[in-house]
Each structure stands twice: as structure tokens, then as C-alpha cells.
Amino acid sequence: MAFNLQSAIDDLFKPPSRLQSLVDRAVGPQRDEPDLALNLDICDLVNRKKGNYPHDAVFALLPYINGRAPAQAQLALTLLDNLVKNCGHPVHYQIGSREFLNELFRRFPEYQPSLTNAVHYRVLEMLQEWRVSLCQRSRYREDLQRINDMYALLCRKGWRFPRIDSDNVAVVLEPEDTLKTKDELEKEDMDAMQAKLQELLRRATPRDLREANKLMKVITGYEQSTKQRDYNKEWEDELQALEHKSTVLHEMLREADPGRAIDDTVQELLNKCTSSLTRLRRLIAEHEAGEGADERGDLDRMVRLSDMIGEAVEAAKELRCGRKPQLRALGTNGTGAEPQAAADVNELISWDDDTDSAPNPAPNPDTVATSISPLDDLAGLSFHTLQPSTPSSSTVPLQSPPAQVQPMTNPSLPADSQQARMHRAAATVKQNDAFDFSDLLAAAKSASAKPNAARTASWGSSPDSAKSNPNKSLIDFMS
């Protein structure tokens, strides 16, 4: 690119921007200590304006950090630390870029000297904080891998990093158990994508422009991202984690002894739940205007969680005073009674009309009187009306009875006896009834009354008569 003298002169003599003026005031040589109020004003300006302001604010500090005035370098590092802790991912993306890291360590020697100056020590400490916090806990850690690369490079060169304070690491990012709604999570992702898009357009290399084109399609909704997050699931996981912590805290406080010091584990768990209590109450106030079923369900759940945590805080105070707290029993879902038991109680009281519980109506006498008896059904049966069907291989076809039922006689009775005549008359009258066995019963009764000899004699002459009359039944011969 050809050098443009006019453009360089214009940049040299143009007045500084408001951001540059505030940075110059914050790290001016007249200051002996950092001005926290002025630093926070710069952070608010960066958060409001966005766009190129994160890049301009961060890179405006590099000349002071690499300058020859140690006091100004310390002030610039303090302002950089405030920007990292208060401006979110737009600034994190800038400090994780290759250009910034190369410029930040430009004045470092290749190997660590025996006596490290205060500026180098502070830069190494801040890099260690960024690696432990941002590169491990950030939702967008894949954009900050340059920090890990710089840390590995310095370690290979023999640089030793100082031990960092855990409190400083904790404030770089928000606490891990911070409760965020679905809208807040979506807005945070949108801000991160816009910051990345702004930086890609600023660099404007062919590779950056191709990536910016893909990112713009995702932001506008033209395409779906391959790393699309499920905000409903994340919100549900946050609520379940808080419910689990509250339930465990209740159990620990219930088993604690009054008057004794609270265990460190219980105290840490209590501090985490207490820090979420303020956030919960704020979310409850914001969700009270919600009219949808989802908002109403989330509101009820957050109210129960707020009551549980508030009860745990009061129980901890009573334990410190030497009194045994009265904590309610929690169910499996951590919200009071068992869900199934509550459902059973609700089912005991029902205001709806239940047709199953109504008494059975009295039977109608007319219906009972006109009902058909089973004997009438049997009397109407007829083997002559059976329809022919194709028998299967596993069934035996039914044999239809003779067309005319012959009167059944008993050969053991004399032909001219009165009993025989009555038997023949009854058989003649009832020959149309195929299911009438009264004649057989009468013949069997009369045969049992005769002597055994006469029955034997009559049985001896029965084969001939059986052969002469093939229409007789087998039951007649046995009687």
C-alpha cells in the first residue's frame, strides 16, 4: 500500500477522541495512584458505545505499558484490568488477539532475567489470571486460545509465572453459579457475535471477510449456527442446580448441632445460595408481569426456591444462637411434599361429577319379565339349519342327526305290559323333541327294580334284536 502523506498529517493533527482524552487523563504523568471513578467512567463509555471502542480503549494503553515511565505503565495496567473485569467479551476478544499479545510482550527479553521489574511481574500475573479464568471458564473460550499459546511460549523460554490470588481470578468473570435467564443468555451470545464481527470487519483480510460473511448470516437468522445453544435447557439446568444446592443445605443444617461452629462446607454452600437469593428476588420482580404459562411456571418455581434459601439463612442464624432450627421436610424435588403424594391429596377432593361413582340404576321390572330364559334358547336350536362349511384339517365335521327320530323302546320290558305301552305313547308324543330324555330315565328306573336274573335273561336275547333293528340307540342296549 502506498504511503499517503496527507492522510498521515491529518491523523497527526486531528483532535483526540473522547475516549483517548479519558485514557490520557487516567494514565497521565501527574497521577500517583489510579483514579477508580475515572476508570469506571471509561468502562461505561466502552459498554455504551461498543463498535470499535473496545479495540480503541485496549490498544490506546499499549504505548503507556511499553513506555519508559514505570508509574504510567502501572496506571495503564490497572485501567486494563478494570476493562477486562467490567466490559465482558468485547474486551476479552481484543486481549486474546495475536496483535495485542505480541505488542504487550514486545519489550520482554527472550529469557527471564534474574531480577524481574515490577511491570513485567504485573503483566505475567495478569496473563496467568486470564489463562485460569477466561480460557477455562468463559463460554467463548475457543476465541481466546492465543492466551494459552503465549503462556506456553513463555514457559518454553523459561519464564516463571507468579502465584495469583484466587479473589482476583474470581472477579475476572461472573461467578459460575450466577443465575441467568434465557433472554440474558441469548443477549450475551448476540453481543459476543457482534464484537467478533466488528473485529473481523476492522481487519478486513480476505479470510476475515469470509468468516464475517458467515457470521452475518447467523446473526441475521439466514443460517443456523452449528453451535446453536439450547437456552431453555441451560435455564432448566441452572434452576435444577440451585434446587439441589438448597436441598443439600437444608439437610446439612438439619443435622448440625446448635451452638457449634458451622462447617466450612456448609458455610460455602450457604454463601453460594445467599448470593443467588438477591438475583432470584430480582428475577421474581421482573417475571411478575409475565402472562404466559412458561413465565408463570418459572415464577412459581423461583418463589419456592427463594423461600427455601431464606429459610436456610434463618436456620443458620438460629444455629449460631444455639437454637435448633425447625426446617420443613423436603420432597424429592426439593420443593416441599412429594409430588405424587400431593397429586393423591388433590384427587381426594374432586368437585367434578363422576359418572362412575353414581349408584347403579334399579332394574326395570318389564325388562326382567320379558327376558328370555336359557331353556327357551336351547329349545330353539335345530341341527337342520346349520350352514355347510369347509372343514379344516384340525377339526372333525359334525354329523347331523337322522331326519326323523324313531321312538326309543326298551327290550327288557314285555311288549304287552302297561309300562311298555306308556313308554311307547310318551315316545310317540315327544318324538319331535330331540332333547327329551325322560323315557330313558323311566326305563332305567324300571330296569333297576327287576331281579338280576331277569335282567340277565333279557340281556341274553338283546343281541338278536339289536341286529334286527339298527336304528336303536346304544343307550337302549345298556339299560
Short mmCIF file of C-alpha atoms in Angstrom, two decimals:
data_model
loop_
_atom_site.label_atom_id
_atom_site.label_comp_id
_atom_site.label_asym_id
_atom_site.label_seq_id
_atom_site.Cartn_x
_atom_site.Cartn_y
_atom_site.Cartn_z
CA MET A 1 0.00 0.00 0.00
CA ALA A 2 1.42 3.37 -0.98
CA PHE A 3 2.18 5.85 1.78
CA ASN A 4 -0.30 8.74 1.87
CA LEU A 5 1.39 11.78 3.38
CA GLN A 6 -1.79 13.82 3.56
CA SER A 7 -3.59 11.10 5.49
CA ALA A 8 -0.69 10.80 7.93
CA ILE A 9 -0.68 14.55 8.52
CA ASP A 10 -4.43 14.58 9.11
CA ASP A 11 -4.14 11.77 11.63
CA LEU A 12 -1.32 13.58 13.40
CA PHE A 13 -3.12 16.87 13.81
CA LYS A 14 -6.70 15.73 14.25
CA PRO A 15 -8.05 16.23 17.77
CA PRO A 16 -8.15 13.16 20.04
CA SER A 17 -11.43 11.40 20.57
CA ARG A 18 -13.30 11.49 23.85
CA LEU A 19 -12.11 8.00 24.69
CA GLN A 20 -8.48 8.90 24.03
CA SER A 21 -8.84 12.02 26.18
CA LEU A 22 -10.20 9.99 29.10
CA VAL A 23 -7.39 7.42 28.76
CA ASP A 24 -4.77 10.18 28.73
CA ARG A 25 -6.27 11.65 31.88
CA ALA A 26 -6.40 8.26 33.63
CA VAL A 27 -2.72 7.45 33.00
CA GLY A 28 -1.29 10.96 32.97
CA PRO A 29 2.15 11.61 34.49
CA GLN A 30 0.61 13.86 37.12
CA ARG A 31 -1.14 10.92 38.83
CA ASP A 32 0.48 8.93 41.58
CA GLU A 33 -2.32 6.40 42.03
CA PRO A 34 -5.18 5.19 39.84
CA ASP A 35 -8.48 7.04 39.77
CA LEU A 36 -11.07 4.30 40.13
CA ALA A 37 -14.02 6.59 39.34
CA LEU A 38 -12.41 7.75 36.08
CA ASN A 39 -11.56 4.17 35.15
CA LEU A 40 -15.17 3.10 35.67
CA ASP A 41 -16.34 6.00 33.51
CA ILE A 42 -14.15 4.70 30.70
CA CYS A 43 -15.63 1.22 31.17
CA ASP A 44 -19.17 2.63 30.98
CA LEU A 45 -18.32 4.51 27.80
CA VAL A 46 -16.97 1.35 26.17
CA ASN A 47 -20.06 -0.62 27.19
CA ARG A 48 -22.42 2.01 25.82
CA LYS A 49 -20.73 2.73 22.51
CA LYS A 50 -19.40 -0.74 21.65
CA GLY A 51 -18.36 -0.89 17.99
CA ASN A 52 -14.63 -0.07 17.78
CA TYR A 53 -14.48 1.32 21.31
CA PRO A 54 -13.21 -1.92 22.94
CA HIS A 55 -10.39 -2.13 20.40
CA ASP A 56 -9.51 1.56 20.71
CA ALA A 57 -9.52 1.51 24.51
CA VAL A 58 -7.29 -1.55 24.80
CA PHE A 59 -4.77 -0.56 22.15
CA ALA A 60 -4.62 3.01 23.49
CA LEU A 61 -3.00 1.62 26.66
CA LEU A 62 -0.18 -0.26 24.93
CA PRO A 63 2.11 2.79 24.38
CA TYR A 64 1.92 3.58 28.09
CA ILE A 65 2.54 -0.06 29.12
CA ASN A 66 5.62 -0.29 26.89
CA GLY A 67 6.80 3.23 27.77
CA ARG A 68 9.80 4.18 29.84
CA ALA A 69 7.77 5.56 32.76
CA PRO A 70 7.05 2.74 35.23
CA ALA A 71 4.39 4.77 37.05
CA GLN A 72 2.39 5.34 33.90
CA ALA A 73 2.80 1.68 32.95
CA GLN A 74 1.32 0.62 36.31
CA LEU A 75 -1.62 3.00 35.85
CA ALA A 76 -2.24 1.67 32.34
CA LEU A 77 -2.18 -1.93 33.59
CA THR A 78 -4.71 -1.05 36.32
CA LEU A 79 -7.03 0.50 33.74
CA LEU A 80 -6.61 -2.57 31.51
CA ASP A 81 -7.52 -4.81 34.43
CA ASN A 82 -10.68 -2.75 35.05
CA LEU A 83 -11.66 -3.01 31.40
CA VAL A 84 -11.23 -6.79 31.43
CA LYS A 85 -13.33 -7.20 34.56
CA ASN A 86 -16.16 -4.82 33.59
CA CYS A 87 -16.57 -4.86 29.79
CA GLY A 88 -17.18 -8.53 29.06
CA HIS A 89 -16.36 -10.46 25.93
CA PRO A 90 -15.78 -7.49 23.55
CA VAL A 91 -12.67 -6.60 25.56
CA HIS A 92 -11.78 -10.26 26.16
CA TYR A 93 -11.77 -10.82 22.42
CA GLN A 94 -9.32 -7.93 21.97
CA ILE A 95 -6.83 -9.08 24.62
CA GLY A 96 -6.94 -12.58 23.13
CA SER A 97 -5.92 -11.40 19.69
CA ARG A 98 -2.46 -12.01 18.26
CA GLU A 99 -1.80 -8.32 17.62
CA PHE A 100 -2.44 -7.28 21.21
CA LEU A 101 -0.42 -10.09 22.80
CA ASN A 102 2.54 -9.53 20.50
CA GLU A 103 2.51 -5.82 21.30
CA LEU A 104 2.04 -6.45 25.03
CA PHE A 105 5.16 -8.64 25.26
CA ARG A 106 7.19 -6.70 22.73
CA ARG A 107 9.51 -5.23 25.38
CA PHE A 108 10.09 -8.56 27.14
CA PRO A 109 13.54 -10.11 26.79
CA GLU A 110 13.86 -13.56 25.28
CA TYR A 111 14.75 -15.13 28.62
CA GLN A 112 13.72 -14.09 32.08
CA PRO A 113 16.36 -12.05 33.87
CA SER A 114 17.40 -12.77 37.42
CA LEU A 115 15.69 -9.60 38.64
CA THR A 116 12.29 -9.01 37.07
CA ASN A 117 10.99 -5.48 37.17
CA ALA A 118 7.55 -4.61 38.56
CA VAL A 119 5.92 -4.01 35.17
CA HIS A 120 6.93 -7.41 33.79
CA TYR A 121 5.84 -9.07 37.01
CA ARG A 122 2.39 -7.44 36.78
CA VAL A 123 1.98 -8.41 33.11
CA LEU A 124 2.86 -12.04 33.89
CA GLU A 125 0.39 -12.03 36.78
CA MET A 126 -2.42 -10.71 34.57
CA LEU A 127 -1.68 -13.26 31.84
CA GLN A 128 -1.87 -16.03 34.43
CA GLU A 129 -5.25 -14.71 35.63
CA TRP A 130 -6.61 -14.60 32.09
CA ARG A 131 -5.45 -18.14 31.41
CA VAL A 132 -7.04 -19.57 34.57
CA SER A 133 -10.30 -17.65 34.31
CA LEU A 134 -11.09 -16.76 30.71
CA CYS A 135 -9.52 -19.72 28.94
CA GLN A 136 -11.14 -22.26 31.26
CA ARG A 137 -14.50 -20.84 32.35
CA SER A 138 -15.61 -18.50 29.58
CA ARG A 139 -18.47 -19.52 27.28
CA TYR A 140 -16.34 -18.35 24.35
CA ARG A 141 -13.03 -19.89 25.30
CA GLU A 142 -12.43 -21.03 21.73
CA ASP A 143 -11.82 -17.37 20.77
CA LEU A 144 -9.15 -16.95 23.48
CA GLN A 145 -6.71 -19.72 22.63
CA ARG A 146 -3.95 -17.19 21.82
CA ILE A 147 -3.59 -16.58 25.55
CA ASN A 148 -2.78 -20.24 26.11
CA ASP A 149 -0.33 -20.13 23.20
CA MET A 150 1.51 -17.14 24.68
CA TYR A 151 1.63 -18.79 28.09
CA ALA A 152 3.11 -21.97 26.59
CA LEU A 153 5.68 -19.93 24.63
CA LEU A 154 6.87 -18.06 27.73
CA CYS A 155 7.10 -21.32 29.67
CA ARG A 156 9.32 -22.80 26.97
CA LYS A 157 11.53 -19.72 27.23
CA GLY A 158 11.97 -20.33 30.94
CA TRP A 159 9.72 -17.61 32.30
CA ARG A 160 8.26 -18.32 35.74
CA PHE A 161 4.80 -17.04 36.50
CA PRO A 162 3.87 -15.67 39.92
CA ARG A 163 1.27 -17.22 42.18
CA ILE A 164 -2.04 -15.47 41.69
CA ASP A 165 -4.74 -14.56 44.19
CA SER A 166 -7.96 -16.55 43.93
CA ASP A 167 -10.02 -13.43 44.71
CA ASN A 168 -8.62 -11.63 41.68
CA VAL A 169 -9.42 -14.63 39.48
CA ALA A 170 -13.00 -14.77 40.78
CA VAL A 171 -13.82 -11.21 39.72
CA VAL A 172 -12.47 -11.53 36.18
CA LEU A 173 -15.67 -13.35 35.25
CA GLU A 174 -19.04 -13.54 36.92
CA PRO A 175 -19.43 -16.42 39.40
CA GLU A 176 -20.18 -19.75 37.77
CA ASP A 177 -23.44 -20.15 39.69
CA THR A 178 -24.84 -16.79 38.56
CA LEU A 179 -28.46 -17.24 37.57
CA LYS A 180 -29.17 -16.01 34.04
CA THR A 181 -32.48 -16.11 32.24
CA LYS A 182 -32.99 -17.33 28.69
CA ASP A 183 -33.18 -13.77 27.36
CA GLU A 184 -29.96 -12.80 29.13
CA LEU A 185 -28.11 -15.80 27.74
CA GLU A 186 -29.30 -15.04 24.22
CA LYS A 187 -28.34 -11.37 24.52
CA GLU A 188 -24.88 -12.31 25.80
CA ASP A 189 -24.29 -14.57 22.81
CA MET A 190 -25.53 -11.89 20.41
CA ASP A 191 -23.15 -9.29 21.91
CA ALA A 192 -20.24 -11.72 21.59
CA MET A 193 -21.01 -12.42 17.93
CA GLN A 194 -21.34 -8.71 17.14
CA ALA A 195 -17.99 -7.96 18.83
CA LYS A 196 -16.33 -10.67 16.79
CA LEU A 197 -17.96 -9.39 13.60
CA GLN A 198 -16.74 -5.86 14.29
CA GLU A 199 -13.17 -7.03 14.72
CA LEU A 200 -13.30 -9.15 11.55
CA LEU A 201 -14.56 -6.19 9.53
CA ARG A 202 -11.90 -3.93 11.00
CA ARG A 203 -9.06 -6.24 9.97
CA ALA A 204 -10.68 -6.81 6.55
CA THR A 205 -8.34 -9.53 5.34
CA PRO A 206 -9.81 -11.98 2.78
CA ARG A 207 -10.00 -14.73 5.37
CA ASP A 208 -11.61 -12.43 7.94
CA LEU A 209 -14.13 -11.18 5.40
CA ARG A 210 -15.20 -14.73 4.51
CA GLU A 211 -15.67 -15.54 8.19
CA ALA A 212 -17.53 -12.25 8.70
CA ASN A 213 -19.90 -13.17 5.86
CA LYS A 214 -20.77 -16.46 7.58
CA LEU A 215 -21.18 -14.74 10.92
CA MET A 216 -23.54 -12.10 9.50
CA LYS A 217 -25.81 -14.84 8.14
CA VAL A 218 -26.00 -16.38 11.59
CA ILE A 219 -26.70 -13.05 13.30
CA THR A 220 -29.48 -12.14 10.87
CA GLY A 221 -31.03 -15.62 11.14
CA TYR A 222 -30.40 -16.51 7.50
CA GLU A 223 -28.48 -19.62 8.59
CA GLN A 224 -28.37 -21.68 11.74
CA SER A 225 -25.13 -21.91 13.64
CA THR A 226 -23.55 -25.32 14.12
CA LYS A 227 -23.05 -24.39 17.78
CA GLN A 228 -26.61 -23.29 18.45
CA ARG A 229 -27.27 -23.30 22.19
CA ASP A 230 -30.43 -24.56 23.87
CA TYR A 231 -31.29 -21.67 26.19
CA ASN A 232 -34.30 -23.46 27.68
CA LYS A 233 -32.12 -26.39 28.71
CA GLU A 234 -29.45 -24.10 30.16
CA TRP A 235 -32.05 -22.23 32.20
CA GLU A 236 -33.52 -25.53 33.42
CA ASP A 237 -30.07 -26.80 34.39
CA GLU A 238 -29.38 -23.64 36.38
CA LEU A 239 -32.63 -23.98 38.32
CA GLN A 240 -32.03 -27.68 38.98
CA ALA A 241 -28.50 -26.97 40.23
CA LEU A 242 -29.81 -24.29 42.60
CA GLU A 243 -32.57 -26.62 43.83
CA HIS A 244 -30.01 -29.34 44.52
CA LYS A 245 -27.79 -26.95 46.47
CA SER A 246 -30.73 -25.73 48.52
CA THR A 247 -31.82 -29.28 49.32
CA VAL A 248 -28.32 -30.33 50.41
CA LEU A 249 -28.03 -27.17 52.53
CA HIS A 250 -31.33 -27.97 54.28
CA GLU A 251 -30.15 -31.49 55.10
CA MET A 252 -26.82 -30.26 56.48
CA LEU A 253 -28.46 -27.59 58.61
CA ARG A 254 -30.99 -30.10 59.95
CA GLU A 255 -28.17 -32.40 61.12
CA ALA A 256 -25.99 -29.60 62.53
CA ASP A 257 -25.61 -29.21 66.30
CA PRO A 258 -26.84 -25.94 67.82
CA GLY A 259 -24.19 -23.70 69.31
CA ARG A 260 -21.28 -25.24 67.40
CA ALA A 261 -19.41 -23.55 64.59
CA ILE A 262 -20.83 -24.19 61.14
CA ASP A 263 -18.71 -26.41 58.94
CA ASP A 264 -16.70 -24.79 56.14
CA THR A 265 -18.56 -26.82 53.54
CA VAL A 266 -21.91 -25.71 54.91
CA GLN A 267 -20.72 -22.11 55.05
CA GLU A 268 -19.50 -22.18 51.45
CA LEU A 269 -22.78 -23.70 50.28
CA LEU A 270 -24.70 -21.12 52.30
CA ASN A 271 -22.71 -18.29 50.72
CA LYS A 272 -23.47 -19.57 47.21
CA CYS A 273 -27.17 -19.87 47.91
CA THR A 274 -27.25 -16.46 49.58
CA SER A 275 -25.54 -14.84 46.60
CA SER A 276 -28.27 -16.31 44.38
CA LEU A 277 -31.04 -15.07 46.67
CA THR A 278 -30.73 -11.43 45.63
CA ARG A 279 -30.67 -12.43 41.98
CA LEU A 280 -33.73 -14.63 42.50
CA ARG A 281 -35.74 -11.84 44.09
CA ARG A 282 -34.86 -9.51 41.23
CA LEU A 283 -35.94 -12.09 38.67
CA ILE A 284 -39.18 -12.67 40.58
CA ALA A 285 -39.95 -8.96 40.42
CA GLU A 286 -39.25 -8.95 36.67
CA HIS A 287 -41.34 -12.08 35.99
CA GLU A 288 -44.41 -10.99 37.94
CA ALA A 289 -45.74 -9.21 34.84
CA GLY A 290 -45.43 -12.37 32.70
CA GLU A 291 -48.72 -13.75 31.44
CA GLY A 292 -47.61 -16.91 29.64
CA ALA A 293 -47.75 -20.39 31.13
CA ASP A 294 -43.97 -20.78 30.96
CA GLU A 295 -43.36 -17.50 32.77
CA ARG A 296 -45.93 -18.41 35.42
CA GLY A 297 -44.35 -21.83 35.97
CA ASP A 298 -40.86 -20.32 36.24
CA LEU A 299 -42.18 -17.67 38.63
CA ASP A 300 -43.71 -20.26 40.97
CA ARG A 301 -40.51 -22.26 40.91
CA MET A 302 -38.35 -19.24 41.70
CA VAL A 303 -40.66 -18.22 44.55
CA ARG A 304 -40.30 -21.68 46.12
CA LEU A 305 -36.52 -21.51 45.72
CA SER A 306 -36.43 -18.06 47.31
CA ASP A 307 -38.45 -19.32 50.28
CA MET A 308 -36.16 -22.34 50.70
CA ILE A 309 -32.99 -20.25 50.67
CA GLY A 310 -34.49 -17.66 53.03
CA GLU A 311 -35.49 -20.44 55.42
CA ALA A 312 -31.95 -21.85 55.27
CA VAL A 313 -30.46 -18.43 56.08
CA GLU A 314 -32.74 -18.07 59.12
CA ALA A 315 -31.87 -21.62 60.22
CA ALA A 316 -28.15 -20.77 60.09
CA LYS A 317 -28.76 -17.74 62.29
CA GLU A 318 -30.62 -19.87 64.84
CA LEU A 319 -27.80 -22.42 64.88
CA ARG A 320 -25.29 -19.69 65.68
CA CYS A 321 -27.52 -18.58 68.56
CA GLY A 322 -27.64 -22.11 69.97
CA ARG A 323 -31.21 -22.98 68.98
CA LYS A 324 -32.33 -25.96 66.95
CA PRO A 325 -33.97 -24.74 63.73
CA GLN A 326 -37.34 -26.06 62.65
CA LEU A 327 -36.94 -26.91 58.97
CA ARG A 328 -39.71 -28.37 56.90
CA ALA A 329 -39.23 -31.76 55.31
CA LEU A 330 -38.35 -31.57 51.63
CA GLY A 331 -39.53 -33.95 48.94
CA THR A 332 -37.53 -35.48 46.16
CA ASN A 333 -37.91 -32.38 44.01
CA GLY A 334 -36.66 -30.09 46.78
CA THR A 335 -39.85 -28.04 46.89
CA GLY A 336 -41.74 -29.50 49.85
CA ALA A 337 -44.03 -32.50 49.76
CA GLU A 338 -43.71 -35.43 47.43
CA PRO A 339 -45.18 -34.69 44.01
CA GLN A 340 -47.15 -37.94 43.84
CA ALA A 341 -48.48 -37.51 47.36
CA ALA A 342 -49.63 -34.02 46.54
CA ALA A 343 -51.39 -35.32 43.45
CA ASP A 344 -53.14 -38.03 45.53
CA VAL A 345 -54.33 -35.44 48.03
CA ASN A 346 -55.74 -33.34 45.22
CA GLU A 347 -57.55 -36.35 43.84
CA LEU A 348 -59.29 -36.99 47.17
CA ILE A 349 -61.30 -33.80 46.77
CA SER A 350 -62.95 -33.55 43.39
CA TRP A 351 -65.70 -31.14 42.52
CA ASP A 352 -66.41 -32.72 39.14
CA ASP A 353 -69.34 -35.07 38.60
CA ASP A 354 -68.05 -38.58 38.21
CA THR A 355 -70.37 -40.90 36.33
CA ASP A 356 -68.52 -43.99 37.57
CA SER A 357 -69.25 -43.15 41.21
CA ALA A 358 -73.04 -42.84 40.61
CA PRO A 359 -75.16 -45.75 42.02
CA ASN A 360 -76.34 -48.38 39.62
CA PRO A 361 -79.94 -47.77 38.45
CA ALA A 362 -82.66 -50.15 39.64
CA PRO A 363 -83.61 -52.85 37.12
CA ASN A 364 -86.80 -52.36 35.12
CA PRO A 365 -89.44 -54.98 36.03
CA ASP A 366 -90.75 -55.09 32.48
CA THR A 367 -87.31 -55.86 31.18
CA VAL A 368 -86.77 -58.63 33.70
CA ALA A 369 -90.17 -60.16 32.98
CA THR A 370 -89.66 -60.25 29.26
CA SER A 371 -86.11 -61.59 29.33
CA ILE A 372 -85.52 -64.86 27.52
CA SER A 373 -84.51 -67.82 29.68
CA PRO A 374 -81.63 -70.14 28.66
CA LEU A 375 -84.00 -73.12 28.27
CA ASP A 376 -86.02 -71.20 25.69
CA ASP A 377 -82.82 -70.51 23.78
CA LEU A 378 -81.90 -74.22 23.82
CA ALA A 379 -85.38 -75.26 22.72
CA GLY A 380 -85.00 -73.16 19.58
CA LEU A 381 -81.85 -74.91 18.44
CA SER A 382 -82.11 -77.04 15.27
CA PHE A 383 -79.38 -79.09 13.66
CA HIS A 384 -81.15 -78.86 10.27
CA THR A 385 -80.38 -75.12 9.93
CA LEU A 386 -76.60 -75.47 10.11
CA GLN A 387 -74.83 -73.95 7.13
CA PRO A 388 -72.26 -76.17 5.45
CA SER A 389 -68.71 -75.06 5.92
CA THR A 390 -65.38 -76.29 4.70
CA PRO A 391 -63.80 -78.33 7.50
CA SER A 392 -60.22 -77.67 8.34
CA SER A 393 -57.54 -80.27 8.81
CA SER A 394 -57.61 -79.88 12.61
CA THR A 395 -61.40 -80.11 13.15
CA VAL A 396 -63.87 -83.00 12.89
CA PRO A 397 -67.09 -82.24 10.96
CA LEU A 398 -70.32 -82.54 12.90
CA GLN A 399 -72.70 -85.40 11.98
CA SER A 400 -76.28 -84.27 11.57
CA PRO A 401 -78.87 -86.43 13.34
CA PRO A 402 -81.44 -88.53 11.37
CA ALA A 403 -84.26 -86.65 9.73
CA GLN A 404 -86.86 -88.47 11.87
CA VAL A 405 -86.28 -89.58 15.42
CA GLN A 406 -87.61 -93.14 15.95
CA PRO A 407 -89.45 -93.94 19.14
CA MET A 408 -86.97 -95.40 21.57
CA THR A 409 -88.01 -98.76 23.18
CA ASN A 410 -86.57 -100.83 25.95
CA PRO A 411 -86.24 -104.58 25.08
CA SER A 412 -86.17 -105.57 28.76
CA LEU A 413 -89.89 -104.73 29.14
CA PRO A 414 -92.63 -107.13 27.98
CA ALA A 415 -94.30 -105.92 24.82
CA ASP A 416 -97.82 -106.30 26.24
CA SER A 417 -97.11 -104.74 29.64
CA GLN A 418 -98.70 -101.50 30.72
CA GLN A 419 -95.30 -99.84 31.28
CA ALA A 420 -94.25 -100.67 27.74
CA ARG A 421 -97.42 -99.19 26.30
CA MET A 422 -96.97 -95.99 28.35
CA HIS A 423 -93.36 -95.82 27.22
CA ARG A 424 -94.33 -96.11 23.55
CA ALA A 425 -97.07 -93.50 23.91
CA ALA A 426 -94.71 -90.98 25.56
CA ALA A 427 -92.08 -91.59 22.90
CA THR A 428 -94.64 -91.06 20.14
CA VAL A 429 -95.91 -87.82 21.63
CA LYS A 430 -92.41 -86.38 22.20
CA GLN A 431 -90.64 -87.69 19.14
CA ASN A 432 -90.23 -84.13 17.84
CA ASP A 433 -88.23 -83.10 20.95
CA ALA A 434 -84.63 -84.22 20.42
CA PHE A 435 -83.52 -83.22 23.92
CA ASP A 436 -86.18 -85.04 25.95
CA PHE A 437 -84.58 -87.96 27.86
CA SER A 438 -87.47 -88.68 30.22
CA ASP A 439 -88.18 -92.06 28.52
CA LEU A 440 -84.61 -93.17 29.12
CA LEU A 441 -84.78 -92.16 32.75
CA ALA A 442 -88.08 -94.04 33.25
CA ALA A 443 -86.72 -97.16 31.54
CA ALA A 444 -83.59 -97.11 33.64
CA LYS A 445 -85.63 -96.76 36.84
CA SER A 446 -87.91 -99.72 35.93
CA ALA A 447 -84.96 -101.86 34.89
CA SER A 448 -83.16 -101.31 38.17
CA ALA A 449 -86.20 -102.63 40.07
CA LYS A 450 -86.17 -106.11 38.32
CA PRO A 451 -84.16 -109.12 39.60
CA ASN A 452 -80.67 -109.65 38.31
CA ALA A 453 -81.63 -112.95 36.70
CA ALA A 454 -84.43 -111.47 34.66
CA ARG A 455 -82.14 -108.65 33.60
CA THR A 456 -79.52 -111.24 32.61
CA ALA A 457 -82.08 -113.28 30.66
CA SER A 458 -83.36 -110.24 28.85
CA TRP A 459 -79.82 -109.18 28.10
CA GLY A 460 -79.13 -112.53 26.54
CA SER A 461 -81.78 -112.01 23.88
CA SER A 462 -80.82 -108.42 23.15
CA PRO A 463 -78.09 -109.00 20.51
CA ASP A 464 -80.52 -110.52 18.04
CA SER A 465 -83.00 -107.75 18.46
CA ALA A 466 -80.19 -105.21 18.15
CA LYS A 467 -79.13 -106.71 14.87
CA SER A 468 -82.71 -106.75 13.59
CA ASN A 469 -83.29 -103.07 14.45
CA PRO A 470 -80.21 -100.99 13.59
CA ASN A 471 -81.99 -97.72 14.39
CA LYS A 472 -81.88 -98.38 18.14
CA SER A 473 -79.58 -96.31 20.26
CA LEU A 474 -76.66 -97.61 22.27
CA ILE A 475 -78.24 -96.30 25.42
CA ASP A 476 -81.23 -98.71 24.93
CA PHE A 477 -78.91 -101.75 25.00
CA MET A 478 -77.11 -100.59 28.14
CA SER A 479 -80.33 -100.17 30.04
#
